[in-house]
Structures are given as structure tokens and as C-alpha cells.
Amino acid sequence: MRLPILLFALILLLGSCIKDAPANPEADIESFDVNPNMLTGQTFIDQANRKILLYLTNEAYKDGITPSISLSKHATVTPASGQKITFNDNKEITYTVTAEQSSNKKTYTVQVVNVGDWHFEFEKWLQNSVDKYEYPVEDNLTSIWTSGNAGVALSGVPKEVLAYPTRSTTDGYLGTKAAEMVTIKGTALSSIVGIYLYAGSLFIGNFNSAVVLTEPLAATEFGAPYVGLPDRFTGYYKYTPGPAYQDEHKNIIPDKIDECAIYAVLFEGPERLNGTNINTSDRIIATAKLNDASAKADFTKFDIPFTYKAGRTPATNKNLMLAIVASSSKDGDHYKGAIGSRLVVDHLAVIPK
């Protein structure tokens, strides 16, 4: 008799455990799939700022799209997956995700990215609502540029604009603002994993926070669709290197002076390049790189022709992508540089052929 009673009690206990299992609190859009024939570049979900960035053909923008959406387990979304959305009326399109634990909701905004004439003045900036770092936007509030700030946020920096390596500044060449990048000291948390500095960076593309802890270089995804062929890369910059250059192990390298990095890369898409292959990929067609990366106390103009690889003609069936990258320490992606190095860029432009 004792055994059946124990079994009955065990069944009741298991049933109670199953019944009382907590509801899933996650409310994420995990994928947003669109017919590849309607895209000029890969869709990107910016989880940090809750944006879905779409790179659409003119026909897709005109006719609308029917995305297939995957969510966190047991979450629901409005509008529903498979429901057609259109962009003709200029209304903001949002998706609201409700977790199984229905008190938790997230709203994602859809943005169609069209770079247009490739002139950037860095006059408008927004602030991340959670981590409080800044990021530049276009006049229509579209996000074309991003930085490594989202990754730095994971290291425990204070939630304030000046705690991050990339932000706006009123110290610009023209207008009211420019983009400022500063190489900063790592945090107590980052030093545990051997990261002792963060370089300020700014680039066209996306920052994939989902892989930053496992593949830091792959987190920087470079490029946006480009129509035609570029001729020159122009802009204004000034640069002050920090006082002491250090390697990735925090060792000071005597007599070594930090340098900035400013360059543009044209490559075959639609897949983006990242920090592992932005300088080495066989998909690269042309580059325009600032060679004089030394100190410049005053704003200095650069006008760099694109150098096309010998014998490299863009394939007619390939989507072209263009990336622009700037950093306050050119080896900052490997955590080398000088704390205090400061780069300011303004009025960047890509001139077509």
C-alpha cells in the first residue's frame, strides 16, 4: 500500500511542478524574413534600439512585403507574421511583441534604409533609451551609422553619454554637430576578460550584440547597398593621439604613437563584411583609405580616390555594398591604442563616378 501512495504523491508533485512552471518572459523578434528577391541587403534586427532595418528594392517598397516572423517561445506579435505591410502612406510601422508572461511587451519600429546621396553631416543624434549612448540618424531618423557603443555597454560603463567612446560633439567643421570618437579605458569587468581599452568607432552597418561576447570581431557588420560605382571619398577630420600607446596586454610601447583609421570599402553583397574580413575578403572591389593618420590639430580635408583591384569588374548579378569605417585607434579592434586618442569627423561624402 505504501508504494502506490508514494507514486500517487509523486504524480501530484510532478503535476504541480508542470502547472506552476513560470511563463516565458521573453518578447523578442528573433527573425524577420523577407523574400530575398525584394532585398538589396540583408535585413538586420537592432535589438538594442528595437529597430528592424530593411534594405528593399524600389518595387518592394512600392508594392509592400509579407514578412515571416519568428518570436521568443510562446510570444505573439501584432501585426501577425504573414500579414502584408505597405510603406506608401509614410506612416510609422511598428510590431508589438507580447511575451507568454503577458506583462512584458516590446515594440519594434520598421525602418527602410535608403542611403541616397551618401553625404553625411552628423547633425542629428538619438539616445539609446536603456544604456544612454548616442547614435547618429538621418533627417528622417533612419539609422545608417552605428558604433561599438552597444558592446561597451555590456562592460558596465555608467549609463551616460560621455562614458561611451563614440558620441556627438559641438566641435564640428560646419553646422552644429560632428561625430567624436575617443579611446577610453576599459572597465573593471572588461579587464577580467583581458580588455583594457575601447577605441571609439563609427561605421555604416550594424552592431550584432548577439555575437559580441563569443566573436567580438564578427559583431561589427559593415556596409549598406550602393548603386553605381564610387569615385572619391571626401570629408574633414582632426585627430589627437593619446599620450601612451599600449598593446592588448596593457603594456606601454615606448615611442609608438597612436593613429586613427578612416576608410571606405566597396564590395559584393548582399552579405555584409565584418571585423574578421573587412580588409581581406575576396569580395572587395575597391578601397579608399586615409594614409596620413597622424595628429591634426585643426580640421583637415581629405579627398581620396577609390583604388579598384586590378581586373576586378563588379558582377552584374551581384548587389554592391559600401562601408565607411572610422576609429580613434586604428588597431582598436584588437584592443591596442592610446587611451585619450580623439578623432572628430564631419561632412563625409562618397562621390560617384
Short mmCIF file of C-alpha atoms in Angstrom, two decimals, residues 37-340:
data_model
loop_
_atom_site.label_atom_id
_atom_site.label_comp_id
_atom_site.label_asym_id
_atom_site.label_seq_id
_atom_site.Cartn_x
_atom_site.Cartn_y
_atom_site.Cartn_z
CA ASN A 37 14.31 38.98 -54.40
CA MET A 38 12.83 42.01 -52.66
CA LEU A 39 16.05 42.91 -50.81
CA THR A 40 19.16 44.87 -51.74
CA GLY A 41 20.86 43.93 -48.45
CA GLN A 42 20.34 41.61 -45.51
CA THR A 43 17.65 42.54 -43.00
CA PHE A 44 19.03 43.44 -39.59
CA ILE A 45 17.23 43.39 -36.24
CA ASP A 46 18.76 46.00 -33.93
CA GLN A 47 17.77 44.52 -30.58
CA ALA A 48 19.44 47.29 -28.58
CA ASN A 49 17.30 50.02 -30.16
CA ARG A 50 14.37 47.78 -31.14
CA LYS A 51 14.53 48.54 -34.84
CA ILE A 52 14.09 46.33 -37.90
CA LEU A 53 16.25 47.68 -40.71
CA LEU A 54 15.09 46.74 -44.21
CA TYR A 55 17.05 47.21 -47.43
CA LEU A 56 14.33 46.96 -50.09
CA THR A 57 14.18 47.18 -53.86
CA ASN A 58 12.11 50.03 -55.26
CA GLU A 59 9.44 47.54 -56.31
CA ALA A 60 9.20 46.03 -52.82
CA TYR A 61 8.94 49.48 -51.26
CA LYS A 62 6.16 50.40 -53.68
CA ASP A 63 4.19 47.13 -53.51
CA GLY A 64 4.75 46.16 -49.87
CA ILE A 65 6.13 43.00 -48.31
CA THR A 66 4.79 39.97 -46.44
CA PRO A 67 7.36 39.09 -43.78
CA SER A 68 7.63 35.80 -41.95
CA ILE A 69 8.42 36.46 -38.29
CA SER A 70 9.79 34.15 -35.61
CA LEU A 71 9.49 35.08 -31.94
CA SER A 72 10.53 34.07 -28.47
CA LYS A 73 8.82 30.86 -27.38
CA HIS A 74 5.05 31.29 -26.91
CA ALA A 75 5.18 35.03 -27.66
CA THR A 76 2.68 36.70 -30.00
CA VAL A 77 3.07 39.65 -32.37
CA THR A 78 0.85 42.34 -33.87
CA PRO A 79 0.65 42.68 -36.88
CA ALA A 80 0.84 38.93 -37.30
CA SER A 81 3.52 37.02 -39.16
CA GLY A 82 2.47 36.66 -42.80
CA GLN A 83 0.43 39.86 -42.81
CA LYS A 84 1.29 42.26 -45.63
CA ILE A 85 2.67 45.69 -44.75
CA THR A 86 2.96 48.69 -47.08
CA PHE A 87 5.02 51.87 -46.96
CA ASN A 88 3.07 54.16 -49.27
CA ASP A 89 1.37 56.33 -46.65
CA ASN A 90 4.58 57.28 -44.79
CA LYS A 91 3.13 56.04 -41.52
CA GLU A 92 5.50 54.55 -38.98
CA ILE A 93 5.23 50.76 -38.97
CA THR A 94 5.64 49.05 -35.62
CA TYR A 95 5.39 45.49 -34.34
CA THR A 96 4.34 44.82 -30.75
CA VAL A 97 5.51 41.54 -29.24
CA THR A 98 3.76 40.19 -26.16
CA ALA A 99 5.52 37.55 -24.09
CA GLU A 100 3.81 34.47 -22.73
CA GLN A 101 4.13 36.33 -19.44
CA SER A 102 1.83 38.97 -20.84
CA SER A 103 3.02 41.83 -18.66
CA ASN A 104 6.18 42.02 -20.78
CA LYS A 105 5.89 43.72 -24.18
CA LYS A 106 8.35 45.13 -26.71
CA THR A 107 7.68 47.41 -29.66
CA TYR A 108 9.92 47.28 -32.73
CA THR A 109 9.97 50.02 -35.37
CA VAL A 110 10.45 49.12 -39.04
CA GLN A 111 12.85 51.36 -40.97
CA VAL A 112 13.51 51.16 -44.69
CA VAL A 113 17.13 52.14 -45.24
CA ASN A 114 17.93 54.10 -48.39
CA VAL A 115 21.28 55.84 -48.12
CA GLY A 116 20.55 58.20 -51.00
CA ASP A 117 23.29 60.64 -51.97
CA TRP A 118 25.94 59.46 -49.47
CA HIS A 119 26.55 62.84 -47.84
CA PHE A 120 26.71 62.77 -44.03
CA GLU A 121 26.77 65.82 -41.77
CA PHE A 122 26.13 64.18 -38.35
CA GLU A 123 23.69 66.86 -37.25
CA LYS A 124 21.03 64.57 -35.73
CA TRP A 125 21.64 62.13 -32.89
CA LEU A 126 19.37 59.97 -30.76
CA GLN A 127 19.99 58.33 -27.40
CA ASN A 128 19.54 54.66 -26.59
CA SER A 129 16.68 54.52 -24.11
CA VAL A 130 18.28 51.89 -21.85
CA ASP A 131 22.06 52.33 -21.96
CA LYS A 132 22.01 56.07 -22.82
CA TYR A 133 24.68 56.11 -25.53
CA GLU A 134 24.22 58.29 -28.61
CA TYR A 135 23.98 57.24 -32.25
CA PRO A 136 23.61 59.37 -35.41
CA VAL A 137 20.49 59.28 -37.58
CA GLU A 138 19.49 60.83 -40.89
CA ASP A 139 16.93 63.61 -41.29
CA ASN A 140 14.14 61.01 -41.48
CA LEU A 141 15.56 59.34 -38.33
CA THR A 142 16.79 56.30 -40.27
CA SER A 143 19.80 54.56 -38.70
CA ILE A 144 22.60 54.14 -41.24
CA TRP A 145 25.59 54.58 -38.93
CA THR A 146 26.39 52.62 -35.80
CA SER A 147 29.30 52.10 -33.40
CA GLY A 148 30.72 49.73 -30.82
CA ASN A 149 28.85 51.54 -28.03
CA ALA A 150 26.36 48.70 -27.67
CA GLY A 151 29.22 46.33 -26.92
CA VAL A 152 30.85 48.74 -24.48
CA ALA A 153 27.52 48.96 -22.65
CA LEU A 154 27.92 45.29 -21.67
CA SER A 155 31.13 46.11 -19.77
CA GLY A 156 29.40 48.11 -17.05
CA VAL A 157 30.16 51.71 -18.03
CA PRO A 158 27.94 54.40 -16.44
CA LYS A 159 24.71 55.00 -18.32
CA GLU A 160 25.63 58.46 -19.56
CA VAL A 161 26.68 59.81 -22.95
CA LEU A 162 30.23 60.83 -22.06
CA ALA A 163 31.03 57.40 -20.61
CA TYR A 164 30.96 55.91 -24.11
CA PRO A 165 33.73 56.18 -26.72
CA THR A 166 31.50 57.39 -29.59
CA ARG A 167 29.17 60.39 -29.32
CA SER A 168 28.27 63.74 -30.83
CA THR A 169 30.30 66.90 -30.31
CA THR A 170 29.66 70.58 -30.97
CA ASP A 171 33.32 70.84 -32.03
CA GLY A 172 32.49 70.36 -35.70
CA TYR A 173 33.70 71.71 -39.01
CA LEU A 174 30.35 73.04 -40.22
CA GLY A 175 26.90 73.05 -38.69
CA THR A 176 26.16 72.40 -35.04
CA LYS A 177 27.49 68.87 -34.51
CA ALA A 178 30.05 66.31 -35.64
CA ALA A 179 30.99 62.74 -34.70
CA GLU A 180 33.55 62.29 -31.93
CA MET A 181 35.44 59.09 -31.15
CA VAL A 182 37.66 58.74 -28.08
CA THR A 183 39.72 55.75 -26.97
CA ILE A 184 38.72 55.07 -23.36
CA LYS A 185 39.98 52.93 -20.51
CA GLY A 186 38.36 49.54 -20.05
CA THR A 187 36.24 48.77 -17.02
CA ALA A 188 36.87 46.50 -14.05
CA LEU A 189 34.55 43.98 -15.67
CA SER A 190 36.24 44.09 -19.09
CA SER A 191 39.70 43.72 -17.54
CA ILE A 192 38.65 40.32 -16.18
CA VAL A 193 38.49 39.07 -19.78
CA GLY A 194 41.65 40.94 -20.79
CA ILE A 195 40.13 44.04 -22.41
CA TYR A 196 41.91 47.17 -21.16
CA LEU A 197 40.71 49.80 -23.62
CA TYR A 198 37.92 50.56 -26.06
CA ALA A 199 38.51 52.62 -29.18
CA GLY A 200 35.80 54.93 -30.41
CA SER A 201 34.40 53.69 -33.70
CA LEU A 202 31.78 54.73 -36.23
CA PHE A 203 30.75 52.78 -39.29
CA ILE A 204 27.99 52.24 -41.82
CA GLY A 205 26.37 48.94 -40.99
CA ASN A 206 25.15 47.23 -37.86
CA PHE A 207 26.46 46.06 -34.50
CA ASN A 208 25.37 42.50 -33.76
CA SER A 209 25.23 42.32 -29.97
CA ALA A 210 24.15 38.66 -30.15
CA VAL A 211 27.70 37.53 -31.02
CA VAL A 212 29.82 40.20 -29.33
CA LEU A 213 30.75 38.01 -26.35
CA THR A 214 31.74 34.97 -28.42
CA GLU A 215 33.03 36.60 -31.64
CA PRO A 216 33.80 40.29 -30.98
CA LEU A 217 35.20 40.99 -34.45
CA ALA A 218 32.17 39.42 -36.13
CA ALA A 219 29.85 41.75 -34.19
CA THR A 220 30.79 44.71 -36.39
CA GLU A 221 28.84 44.15 -39.61
CA PHE A 222 29.88 46.61 -42.31
CA GLY A 223 28.11 48.01 -45.34
CA ALA A 224 24.91 49.26 -46.93
CA PRO A 225 23.66 48.81 -50.50
CA TYR A 226 25.32 51.08 -53.05
CA VAL A 227 24.09 51.85 -56.57
CA GLY A 228 26.68 52.64 -59.23
CA LEU A 229 30.43 52.92 -58.66
CA PRO A 230 32.16 55.35 -56.27
CA ASP A 231 34.92 57.67 -57.48
CA ARG A 232 36.15 59.52 -54.37
CA PHE A 233 35.75 59.55 -50.59
CA THR A 234 35.89 63.02 -49.01
CA GLY A 235 35.46 64.67 -45.63
CA TYR A 236 37.03 66.59 -42.76
CA TYR A 237 38.78 65.30 -39.67
CA LYS A 238 41.06 66.25 -36.83
CA TYR A 239 42.96 63.91 -34.59
CA THR A 240 44.87 63.98 -31.31
CA PRO A 241 46.65 60.76 -30.28
CA GLY A 242 46.68 59.82 -26.62
CA PRO A 243 49.90 60.12 -24.59
CA ALA A 244 50.85 56.46 -24.15
CA TYR A 245 50.33 53.62 -26.63
CA GLN A 246 49.58 50.24 -25.09
CA ASP A 247 49.29 46.74 -26.53
CA GLU A 248 46.44 44.33 -25.90
CA HIS A 249 48.08 43.21 -22.64
CA LYS A 250 48.24 46.78 -21.28
CA ASN A 251 52.00 47.02 -21.85
CA ILE A 252 53.15 50.53 -22.77
CA ILE A 253 55.06 50.60 -26.06
CA PRO A 254 57.67 53.41 -25.83
CA ASP A 255 57.92 55.81 -28.76
CA LYS A 256 54.90 54.31 -30.54
CA ILE A 257 52.26 56.90 -31.42
CA ASP A 258 48.64 56.01 -31.96
CA GLU A 259 46.98 56.60 -35.34
CA CYS A 260 43.37 56.95 -36.41
CA ALA A 261 41.63 54.99 -39.17
CA ILE A 262 39.30 56.38 -41.85
CA TYR A 263 38.48 54.30 -44.91
CA ALA A 264 35.76 53.14 -47.30
CA VAL A 265 35.34 49.71 -48.90
CA LEU A 266 33.23 48.71 -51.91
CA PHE A 267 32.40 45.00 -52.04
CA GLU A 268 30.00 42.45 -53.47
CA GLY A 269 26.90 41.81 -51.34
CA PRO A 270 24.32 41.23 -50.19
CA GLU A 271 26.10 39.66 -47.19
CA ARG A 272 27.97 42.21 -45.11
CA LEU A 273 31.63 42.03 -44.26
CA ASN A 274 32.71 42.18 -40.62
CA GLY A 275 35.74 42.82 -38.47
CA THR A 276 37.29 39.50 -39.47
CA ASN A 277 37.40 40.20 -43.21
CA ILE A 278 36.79 43.91 -43.94
CA ASN A 279 40.38 44.24 -45.19
CA THR A 280 40.95 40.76 -46.62
CA SER A 281 37.77 39.46 -48.26
CA ASP A 282 37.95 38.37 -51.90
CA ARG A 283 34.62 40.16 -52.37
CA ILE A 284 36.34 43.55 -52.05
CA ILE A 285 36.25 45.54 -55.30
CA ALA A 286 37.73 48.93 -54.34
CA THR A 287 39.02 50.84 -51.32
CA ALA A 288 39.68 54.45 -50.34
CA LYS A 289 41.93 54.77 -47.29
CA LEU A 290 43.34 57.76 -45.41
CA ASN A 291 47.09 57.19 -45.44
CA ASP A 292 48.10 60.12 -43.23
CA ALA A 293 46.54 59.07 -39.92
CA SER A 294 48.78 61.26 -37.76
CA ALA A 295 47.86 64.16 -35.47
CA LYS A 296 45.92 67.07 -36.95
CA ALA A 297 45.19 69.92 -34.55
CA ASP A 298 42.74 71.62 -36.92
CA PHE A 299 40.14 70.24 -39.27
CA THR A 300 41.85 68.85 -42.35
CA LYS A 301 40.14 67.96 -45.60
CA PHE A 302 40.73 64.63 -47.28
CA ASP A 303 39.81 63.67 -50.85
CA ILE A 304 40.76 60.08 -51.57
CA PRO A 305 40.20 58.30 -54.90
CA PHE A 306 38.87 54.76 -54.79
CA THR A 307 41.50 52.26 -55.88
CA TYR A 308 39.94 49.39 -57.80
CA LYS A 309 41.51 45.95 -57.70
CA ALA A 310 43.24 45.04 -60.94
CA GLY A 311 40.98 43.09 -63.23
CA ARG A 312 38.08 43.38 -60.82
CA THR A 313 34.82 44.28 -62.57
CA PRO A 314 31.67 44.13 -60.43
CA ALA A 315 29.48 41.19 -61.42
CA THR A 316 26.22 42.28 -62.98
CA ASN A 317 24.25 39.84 -60.86
CA LYS A 318 25.73 40.97 -57.54
CA ASN A 319 24.39 43.62 -55.20
CA LEU A 320 27.14 46.10 -54.32
CA MET A 321 27.70 47.22 -50.74
CA LEU A 322 29.74 50.14 -49.44
CA ALA A 323 31.18 50.52 -45.95
CA ILE A 324 32.70 53.59 -44.30
CA VAL A 325 34.73 53.00 -41.14
CA ALA A 326 36.38 55.41 -38.69
CA SER A 327 38.19 54.75 -35.41
CA SER A 328 40.17 56.75 -32.86
CA SER A 329 42.75 53.93 -32.73
CA LYS A 330 43.42 52.02 -35.94
CA ASP A 331 44.23 48.82 -34.02
CA GLY A 332 41.41 49.32 -31.55
CA ASP A 333 39.61 46.25 -32.87
CA HIS A 334 42.45 44.28 -31.26
CA TYR A 335 42.30 46.45 -28.11
CA LYS A 336 45.54 48.28 -28.92
CA GLY A 337 45.90 52.06 -28.86
CA ALA A 338 46.37 55.05 -26.60
CA ILE A 339 43.78 56.00 -24.01
CA GLY A 340 42.69 59.55 -24.75
#
